[in-house]
Amino acid sequence: MDPLTLLRDYTIGNLLDKIVRVKDEFRFGADYSFPAAVETAYRSKNVQQTRRYSLETLVHFITNQHLKHTEYIQDARARRIPAVTLPDRKPLLDYLTGKVQSSDSIVPVDFHSSQVTNLDLNVKQDASDGTGLESVDNLTELIRVRERPIKDREAMLVSKKRDFYSALTAATKRDEERQRTEALQRKDNIVAKNRIESRGFGGEEATKMRKIGEGVPIILVPSALSTLITMYNVKEFLEDGVFIPTEEKMKQMKGGKPECVTVQKKFSRDRVVTAYEVRDKPSSLKRDDWDRVVAVFVLGKDWQFKDWPFKDHLEIFNKVVGFYVRFEDASLESAKTVMQWNVKIISISKHKRHQDRAAALEVWDKLEQFMRSRSS
């Protein structure tokens, strides 16, 4: 098994916490173990170096991707770990996180059996001497039996005992979900068009009305800065799967707080993705606008729902899907009120930014499930 490919699989699968360093080697769960200094197939583009990055360098880089490059360099120096150069940073991150399938920086390297250990090997103990290994030759043979050849993008087809029926079923299910999403979006467009034309607009006026979002579903977020998801950082969280603290995002933005933000599920294989408006001023919504409200990020305070056109929390969360975003190490006492409501609690880490994508997907999965139930 190639350590670069394995590290990429663990990164995409949000399993980086399963990579543990034991002395001078990295253990990937209970599957494989590699020397920390082993060279990987990823070669630096730095013309002055043209070296391969070691596994130690790549593991340190991907687990500290949330740091600014200057902070990352300082941390690497303090730990005496060779660092990833600035020109290599983005293309390497795109490859390890799955944004791109390959890179011209990848130059295959041969790995000897002495460089990789399969931790799942069941070696029969020799009853004659109790050593646990009959011979070094036998161990080498066992490793070769368990090795998987690295060939090309179709190498998976030579894998034995792989169930391709489950892959077909999953692909069929995704296609059905895509068709339902397309049908829902067509329905939204028809509703928007009918509303515009019923008000006497036509031609250029109707086009302008559709452009500003008539009929687009609305997501509400709290206006209070004490909540984790606000108008400042909601776009990065939902579209890119990255949580940026509101205070940090406010410093990055040159203008003031936007009145309306449009978000889409970018990390989706669907060809058609529904757009959503995000707002934080319920008082500015007109009567017809409330028909488009489909979701709300709750603050955990009753006053957030003051003047909402619903009689109680039961009716609110029956017509609108609710989300409460909290830090995973926060006290449960802070969510005591929310736990009495029919809302989805989303936990994120304060420091492990590679886990944000999974949290954002939880929101999208629940929201899309709710939208399908509304259209049925």
mmCIF file of C-alpha atoms in Angstrom, residues 1-8 34 37-45 50-56 58 88 92 95-96 102-111 115 150:
data_model
loop_
_atom_site.group_PDB
_atom_site.id
_atom_site.type_symbol
_atom_site.label_atom_id
_atom_site.label_comp_id
_atom_site.label_asym_id
_atom_site.label_seq_id
_atom_site.Cartn_x
_atom_site.Cartn_y
_atom_site.Cartn_z
ATOM 1 C CA MET A 1 0.000 0.000 0.000
ATOM 2 C CA ASP A 2 1.324 3.426 -1.022
ATOM 3 C CA PRO A 3 1.565 5.762 2.057
ATOM 4 C CA LEU A 4 0.559 8.822 -0.025
ATOM 5 C CA THR A 5 -2.626 7.135 -1.257
ATOM 6 C CA LEU A 6 -3.378 5.855 2.234
ATOM 7 C CA LEU A 7 -2.915 9.325 3.762
ATOM 8 C CA ARG A 8 -5.261 10.760 1.118
ATOM 9 C CA PHE A 34 5.217 3.012 7.763
ATOM 10 C CA ALA A 37 11.026 9.118 7.321
ATOM 11 C CA VAL A 38 9.848 7.067 4.324
ATOM 12 C CA GLU A 39 9.743 9.080 1.088
ATOM 13 C CA THR A 40 6.335 9.376 -0.591
ATOM 14 C CA ALA A 41 5.430 9.704 -4.253
ATOM 15 C CA TYR A 42 4.780 13.460 -3.937
ATOM 16 C CA ARG A 43 7.704 15.495 -5.238
ATOM 17 C CA SER A 44 8.260 19.198 -4.509
ATOM 18 C CA LYS A 45 8.074 21.600 -7.432
ATOM 19 C CA THR A 50 13.230 18.594 -6.356
ATOM 20 C CA ARG A 51 12.892 16.238 -3.407
ATOM 21 C CA ARG A 52 10.178 13.855 -2.365
ATOM 22 C CA TYR A 53 8.228 14.762 0.754
ATOM 23 C CA SER A 54 8.537 12.307 3.612
ATOM 24 C CA LEU A 55 5.488 10.781 5.279
ATOM 25 C CA GLU A 56 6.363 12.701 8.462
ATOM 26 C CA LEU A 58 2.877 15.233 4.908
ATOM 27 C CA ASP A 88 3.352 23.268 -3.036
ATOM 28 C CA LEU A 92 -0.862 19.300 -2.233
ATOM 29 C CA TYR A 95 -4.909 16.414 -3.749
ATOM 30 C CA LEU A 96 -4.975 15.139 -0.158
ATOM 31 C CA SER A 102 -4.163 13.440 -9.441
ATOM 32 C CA SER A 103 -1.131 15.726 -9.724
ATOM 33 C CA ASP A 104 1.884 15.988 -11.975
ATOM 34 C CA SER A 105 3.969 16.196 -8.796
ATOM 35 C CA ILE A 106 3.231 12.525 -8.093
ATOM 36 C CA VAL A 107 6.060 10.302 -9.272
ATOM 37 C CA PRO A 108 5.531 6.625 -8.335
ATOM 38 C CA VAL A 109 8.129 5.122 -6.020
ATOM 39 C CA ASP A 110 8.789 1.459 -5.292
ATOM 40 C CA PHE A 111 8.188 0.406 -1.695
ATOM 41 C CA GLN A 115 9.170 -0.258 4.498
ATOM 42 C CA ILE A 150 -0.488 -0.180 -7.603
#
